[in-house]
Coordinates of C-alpha atoms in Angstrom, one line a residue:
X233 CA 63.2 47.6 52.2
X234 CA 65.0 48.8 55.3
X235 CA 68.6 48.6 56.6
X236 CA 69.8 47.8 53.1
X237 CA 73.5 46.8 53.1
X238 CA 75.3 46.5 49.8
X239 CA 79.0 46.2 48.9
X240 CA 78.6 47.8 45.5
X241 CA 79.3 44.8 43.2
X242 CA 75.7 43.4 43.4
X243 CA 73.6 43.4 40.2
X244 CA 70.3 43.9 42.0
X245 CA 69.0 45.0 45.4
X246 CA 67.9 41.4 46.1
X247 CA 71.5 40.4 46.4
X248 CA 72.1 42.9 49.2
X249 CA 71.3 42.3 52.8
X250 CA 68.1 43.9 54.3
X251 CA 65.5 43.3 57.0
X252 CA 63.0 41.6 54.7
X253 CA 60.3 42.7 52.3
X254 CA 57.9 45.1 54.1
X255 CA 59.8 45.0 57.4
X256 CA 60.8 48.5 58.4
X257 CA 60.5 51.3 60.9
X258 CA 60.8 54.2 58.4
X259 CA 58.8 57.4 58.3
X260 CA 57.6 58.9 55.0
X261 CA 60.4 61.4 55.0
X262 CA 63.1 58.7 55.1
X263 CA 62.8 57.5 51.5
X264 CA 66.2 56.7 49.8
X265 CA 67.2 58.4 46.6
X266 CA 70.2 58.7 44.3
X267 CA 71.7 61.0 41.7
X268 CA 73.3 59.1 38.8
X269 CA 75.7 60.2 36.1
X270 CA 75.7 58.1 32.9
X271 CA 78.9 57.4 31.0
X272 CA 78.5 56.3 27.4
X273 CA 81.5 54.0 27.2
X274 CA 84.4 52.6 29.3
X275 CA 87.0 54.7 27.6
X276 CA 85.2 57.9 28.5
X277 CA 84.9 56.6 32.1
X278 CA 88.6 55.9 32.2
X279 CA 89.4 59.4 31.0
X280 CA 87.1 60.9 33.6
X281 CA 88.7 58.9 36.4
X282 CA 92.2 59.9 35.2
X283 CA 91.2 63.5 34.8
X284 CA 89.4 63.8 38.2
X285 CA 92.6 63.6 40.5
X286 CA 94.3 66.1 38.3
X287 CA 91.6 68.6 38.9
X288 CA 91.3 68.0 42.6
X289 CA 95.1 68.5 43.0
X290 CA 95.0 72.0 41.5
X291 CA 96.3 74.6 43.9
X292 CA 95.6 78.3 44.3
X293 CA 98.3 80.5 42.7
X294 CA 97.8 83.2 45.3
X295 CA 100.0 82.9 48.4
X296 CA 97.0 83.7 50.6
X297 CA 93.3 84.2 50.0
X298 CA 91.2 86.6 52.1
X299 CA 88.1 85.1 53.8
X300 CA 85.2 86.7 55.6
X301 CA 81.9 85.6 57.1
X302 CA 78.7 87.4 56.4
X303 CA 75.0 87.0 57.2
X304 CA 75.4 85.3 60.6
X305 CA 73.5 86.1 63.7
X306 CA 76.8 86.2 65.6
X307 CA 80.4 87.0 64.6
X308 CA 81.4 83.3 64.7
X309 CA 79.1 82.2 61.9
X310 CA 77.9 83.1 58.4
X311 CA 78.3 82.2 54.8
X312 CA 81.9 81.9 53.6
X313 CA 83.1 84.6 51.2
X314 CA 86.5 84.6 49.5
X315 CA 88.4 87.3 47.6
X316 CA 89.6 86.1 44.2
X317 CA 90.8 88.5 41.5
X318 CA 89.9 91.4 43.8
X319 CA 86.3 90.3 43.9
X320 CA 84.4 88.7 46.7
X321 CA 82.4 85.5 45.9
X322 CA 80.9 82.5 47.5
X323 CA 82.1 78.9 48.0
X324 CA 80.0 76.0 46.6
X325 CA 78.6 73.8 49.3
X326 CA 78.9 70.6 47.4
X327 CA 81.2 68.3 49.4
X328 CA 81.6 70.9 52.1
X329 CA 82.6 69.4 55.4
X330 CA 83.9 70.1 58.9
X331 CA 87.5 69.8 57.6
X332 CA 87.0 72.9 55.3
X333 CA 85.0 74.6 58.0
X334 CA 87.9 74.2 60.5
X335 CA 90.4 75.8 58.1
X336 CA 88.0 78.8 57.6
X337 CA 87.5 79.3 61.4
X338 CA 91.2 79.0 62.2
X339 CA 92.2 81.3 59.4
X340 CA 89.8 83.9 60.9
X341 CA 91.0 83.1 64.4
X342 CA 87.5 82.1 65.5
X343 CA 88.4 78.7 66.9
X344 CA 87.3 75.5 65.2
X345 CA 84.6 74.3 62.8
X346 CA 81.6 73.4 64.8
X347 CA 79.2 73.0 61.9
X348 CA 79.6 72.9 58.1
X349 CA 76.5 74.6 56.6
X350 CA 75.4 73.6 53.1
X351 CA 72.5 76.0 52.4
X352 CA 71.5 79.6 51.9
X353 CA 70.6 80.0 55.6
X354 CA 73.1 82.8 55.9
X355 CA 72.2 84.4 52.6
X356 CA 74.0 84.6 49.3
X357 CA 73.0 83.9 45.7
X358 CA 74.0 80.9 43.7
X359 CA 75.2 83.0 40.8
X360 CA 78.0 84.4 42.9
X361 CA 79.9 81.1 43.4
X362 CA 83.6 81.7 43.0
X363 CA 85.1 78.4 44.2
X364 CA 83.8 74.9 43.9
X365 CA 85.2 71.5 44.9
X366 CA 87.2 73.0 47.8
X367 CA 89.0 70.2 49.7
X368 CA 91.1 70.6 52.8
X369 CA 92.6 68.2 55.3
X370 CA 91.8 70.5 58.3
X371 CA 95.5 71.2 59.0
X372 CA 96.0 74.1 56.6
X373 CA 96.5 77.7 57.9
X374 CA 94.9 79.3 54.8
X375 CA 92.5 78.0 52.2
X376 CA 95.2 78.8 49.6
X377 CA 96.8 75.6 50.8
X378 CA 93.7 73.5 49.9
X379 CA 92.7 71.9 46.6
X380 CA 89.8 72.9 44.4
X381 CA 88.0 71.9 41.2
X382 CA 87.2 75.2 39.6
X383 CA 87.7 78.9 40.5
X384 CA 86.5 82.3 39.3
X385 CA 84.1 82.6 36.3
X386 CA 84.7 78.9 35.6
X387 CA 83.4 77.7 38.9
X388 CA 80.3 75.5 38.7
X389 CA 78.3 74.3 41.6
X390 CA 76.2 71.1 41.3
X391 CA 73.0 70.6 43.3
X392 CA 70.3 73.0 44.3
X393 CA 70.5 76.8 44.1
X394 CA 70.9 77.2 47.8
X395 CA 74.0 74.9 47.9
X396 CA 76.2 77.6 49.5
X397 CA 79.0 77.0 52.1
X398 CA 78.7 78.4 55.5
X399 CA 80.3 77.8 58.9
X400 CA 79.6 78.0 62.6
X401 CA 82.8 78.3 64.6
X402 CA 83.4 77.4 68.3
X403 CA 86.3 77.7 70.7
X404 CA 85.4 74.6 72.7
X405 CA 84.8 71.1 71.2
X406 CA 85.1 67.5 72.3
X407 CA 88.1 65.4 71.3
X408 CA 87.7 61.6 71.1
X409 CA 90.7 59.2 71.3
X410 CA 90.7 55.4 71.3
X411 CA 92.8 53.6 73.9
X412 CA 95.3 51.8 71.7
X413 CA 96.9 50.0 74.6
X414 CA 93.6 48.4 75.5
X415 CA 93.2 47.2 72.0
X416 CA 96.6 45.5 72.1
X417 CA 95.9 44.0 75.5
X418 CA 92.3 42.7 74.9
X419 CA 92.4 41.2 71.3
X420 CA 91.8 37.5 71.0
X421 CA 90.1 34.9 68.8
X422 CA 86.8 33.2 69.4
X423 CA 85.0 30.5 67.3
X424 CA 81.3 30.8 67.8
X425 CA 78.4 28.9 66.3
X426 CA 75.7 30.8 64.4
X427 CA 73.0 29.7 66.9
X428 CA 74.6 32.2 69.3
X429 CA 74.9 34.9 66.7
X430 CA 71.3 35.5 65.6
X431 CA 71.0 39.0 67.1
X432 CA 74.4 39.9 65.5
X433 CA 73.2 38.6 62.1
X434 CA 70.1 40.8 62.3
X435 CA 72.4 43.8 62.7
X436 CA 74.7 42.8 59.8
X437 CA 77.6 42.2 62.2
X438 CA 79.1 39.2 60.3
X439 CA 81.0 38.9 57.1
X440 CA 79.1 38.6 53.8
X441 CA 79.8 34.8 53.5
X442 CA 77.7 34.2 56.7
X443 CA 74.6 35.4 54.9
X444 CA 75.1 33.1 51.9
X445 CA 74.8 29.9 54.0
X446 CA 71.8 27.9 52.9
X447 CA 69.4 28.0 55.8
X448 CA 67.6 24.9 54.5
X449 CA 70.6 22.8 55.3
X450 CA 70.1 20.8 58.5
X451 CA 72.4 22.0 61.2
X452 CA 73.4 25.3 59.5
X453 CA 73.0 27.0 62.9
X454 CA 76.0 25.0 64.2
X455 CA 78.4 26.3 61.6
X456 CA 81.2 28.3 63.2
X457 CA 82.4 31.8 62.6
X458 CA 85.8 33.0 63.7
X459 CA 85.7 36.4 65.5
X460 CA 88.5 38.8 66.3
X461 CA 87.2 40.2 69.5
X462 CA 88.6 43.3 71.3
X463 CA 87.7 46.0 73.7
X464 CA 87.2 49.6 72.4
X465 CA 87.6 52.2 75.1
X466 CA 86.9 55.7 73.7
X467 CA 87.8 58.7 75.9
X468 CA 86.9 62.4 75.6
X469 CA 89.9 64.6 76.2
X470 CA 88.3 67.7 74.7
X471 CA 86.8 70.7 76.5
X472 CA 83.0 69.9 76.1
X473 CA 80.9 66.8 76.0
X474 CA 80.7 64.6 72.9
X475 CA 77.0 64.3 71.8
X476 CA 75.5 62.1 69.1
X477 CA 75.0 63.5 65.6
X478 CA 71.3 62.6 65.5
X479 CA 68.7 64.3 67.7
X480 CA 67.1 62.2 70.3
X481 CA 63.8 61.6 68.4
X482 CA 65.7 60.1 65.6
X483 CA 67.4 57.4 67.7
X484 CA 66.6 53.8 66.9
X485 CA 65.3 51.1 69.3
X486 CA 67.1 47.8 69.0
X487 CA 65.2 44.8 70.4
X488 CA 68.4 42.7 70.5
X489 CA 70.2 45.0 72.8
X490 CA 67.1 46.5 74.5
X491 CA 68.3 50.1 74.2
X492 CA 68.3 53.0 71.8
X493 CA 71.2 53.5 69.4
X494 CA 72.1 57.1 68.8
X495 CA 74.8 56.8 66.0
X496 CA 74.8 54.6 63.0
X497 CA 78.4 55.4 62.1
X498 CA 80.5 55.9 65.2
X499 CA 83.3 53.5 64.5
X500 CA 84.9 51.4 61.7
X501 CA 86.8 48.2 62.4
X502 CA 89.0 47.3 59.4
X503 CA 91.7 44.8 58.6
X504 CA 93.9 45.9 55.7
X505 CA 96.5 43.9 53.8
X506 CA 100.0 45.1 53.1
X507 CA 98.9 46.4 49.7
X508 CA 96.4 48.8 51.4
X509 CA 93.3 46.8 50.5
X510 CA 90.5 46.2 53.0
X511 CA 90.1 42.5 53.4
X512 CA 87.8 42.3 56.5
X513 CA 85.7 44.8 58.3
X514 CA 83.5 45.0 61.3
X515 CA 79.9 45.6 60.3
X516 CA 78.9 47.2 63.6
X517 CA 76.2 49.5 62.5
X518 CA 74.9 51.3 65.6
X519 CA 76.2 52.5 68.9
X520 CA 74.9 53.9 72.2
X521 CA 77.2 56.3 73.9
X522 CA 77.5 56.6 77.7
X523 CA 79.9 57.3 80.5
X524 CA 81.3 53.9 81.6
X525 CA 84.5 55.1 83.3
X526 CA 85.5 58.6 84.5
X527 CA 88.5 60.2 86.0
X528 CA 88.4 60.8 89.8
X529 CA 86.2 63.7 90.6
X530 CA 84.2 63.5 87.3
X531 CA 80.6 62.5 87.7
X532 CA 78.9 60.2 85.2
X533 CA 76.3 62.0 83.2
X534 CA 75.2 59.8 80.2
X535 CA 73.6 56.4 80.2
X536 CA 71.8 54.4 77.5
X537 CA 69.2 52.7 79.8
X538 CA 65.6 53.9 80.0
X539 CA 65.9 56.2 77.0
X540 CA 68.5 58.3 78.8
X541 CA 70.6 61.0 77.3
X542 CA 73.7 59.7 75.4
X543 CA 77.1 61.2 75.0
X544 CA 80.7 61.0 76.5
X545 CA 81.6 63.6 79.2
X546 CA 85.0 65.3 79.3
X547 CA 87.2 63.1 81.4
X548 CA 85.1 60.0 80.8
X549 CA 85.2 57.0 78.4
X550 CA 82.7 54.9 76.7
X551 CA 83.8 51.2 76.9
X552 CA 82.6 48.5 74.6
X553 CA 84.0 45.3 76.2
X554 CA 85.2 42.5 74.0
X555 CA 82.3 40.4 75.3
X556 CA 79.6 42.8 73.8
X557 CA 77.7 41.7 70.8
X558 CA 79.2 42.9 67.5
X559 CA 82.4 44.0 69.2
X560 CA 84.5 42.1 66.7
X561 CA 85.6 41.6 63.1
X562 CA 84.5 38.4 61.4
X563 CA 87.7 36.9 60.0
X564 CA 86.4 33.4 59.1
X565 CA 87.6 33.8 55.5
X566 CA 90.8 35.7 56.3
X567 CA 94.0 33.9 55.1
X568 CA 96.9 33.7 57.6
X569 CA 99.4 36.5 57.3
X570 CA 100.5 40.0 58.4
X571 CA 98.0 42.9 58.3
X572 CA 97.1 46.3 59.6
X573 CA 94.2 46.5 62.1
X574 CA 92.5 49.9 62.2
X575 CA 89.9 51.1 64.7
X576 CA 88.5 54.5 63.6
X577 CA 86.2 56.7 65.7
X578 CA 83.9 59.3 64.2
X579 CA 85.4 58.2 60.9
X580 CA 83.2 60.4 58.7
X581 CA 83.9 63.5 60.8
X582 CA 80.2 64.0 61.3
X583 CA 80.6 65.4 64.8
X584 CA 83.0 68.3 65.3
X585 CA 86.2 67.7 67.3
X586 CA 89.3 69.7 68.3
X587 CA 91.5 67.2 66.6
X588 CA 90.9 64.4 64.1
X589 CA 94.5 63.2 64.0
X590 CA 94.0 60.9 67.1
X591 CA 90.7 59.3 66.0
X592 CA 92.2 56.0 64.8
X593 CA 94.3 53.3 66.4
X594 CA 96.3 51.6 63.7
X595 CA 98.1 48.4 64.7
X596 CA 100.1 45.5 63.3
X597 CA 98.2 42.2 63.2
X598 CA 99.8 38.8 62.9
X599 CA 97.4 35.9 62.2
X600 CA 98.6 32.3 61.9
X601 CA 95.2 30.5 61.7
X602 CA 95.5 29.4 65.3
X603 CA 96.3 32.5 67.2
X604 CA 96.4 36.3 66.7
X605 CA 98.7 39.0 67.9
X606 CA 98.1 42.8 67.7
X607 CA 101.0 45.1 68.5
X608 CA 102.6 48.4 67.8
X609 CA 99.4 50.4 67.9
X610 CA 99.7 54.1 67.1
X611 CA 97.2 57.0 67.0
X612 CA 96.5 58.4 63.5
X613 CA 93.8 60.0 61.4
X614 CA 90.9 57.7 60.1

């Protein structure tokens, strides 16, 4: 099975979407795996769920915690060591991300987090873990402002023995920002028959209900889906180019679009009700990144065609026009009402940026079953 897409409520894999039995382009090193944790009864599960936020919200008692980097090849990198109870110890790499790395780098005045290392590449021994479950927003000035799960002799670190937190810091990074005005201006509705959406269906770009239609029914291809189309223009206002998370040899060729896709998770398109629940989402799985529009004097550098290098140059933007396949949210089953429409870029913080607080455009959306209006878009964090 390849390109498996589940929502989490399915009882078996067969209920999920995938490319078909035996249809894949996977190498032997791409096998999927899981780590499960069993819970004997529901009451225990409820107590665990209730207890978990309490642990995460624990704060350091110290006003400030000293931090240092050791084992690096250069002064701007190394394993993270923290001083707790007058002793230096390591930070567990479980859940370690660019947000925590950024706090470390800025606390040490070494710039921003360019890479969050989760290994013993910079040395260190697993027995010397002092803090586990460290969680930061990236805005803190000292890790004492962050949350943690356990500290000191009680610190436990799941995973392999080399699960040690490290960082690589940098002074220059890209900074992506969606054009919220363009989203407001370009959004509209389109009713389109499935016969014109076969490529999009192959890439899981439609809502789940579209895949439950009985293909044995005569004329199923002429059933219509309602699409909320819009243009996504993503600019780089940082200091260096934005490059894909995956190396070039790992990019995937897509027959429908006839070019390589370099990022599977570059953007999320979500419609959220007033209770904060996601009620519709864009299933756009892959993207190619290129310079479509640049400021005067800035030369285009990246192009998707002919297996070209992909990225977004400083001063340029990658524009996915509303006419592009999968540049939509399938709202066929959405009830009329007032919602939030959220377009998030680099939503999982996989690629380091100067600022993550401008990576999402959040808008008001009014839908009356005949027309749609998107307004009051503001830039926020995904």
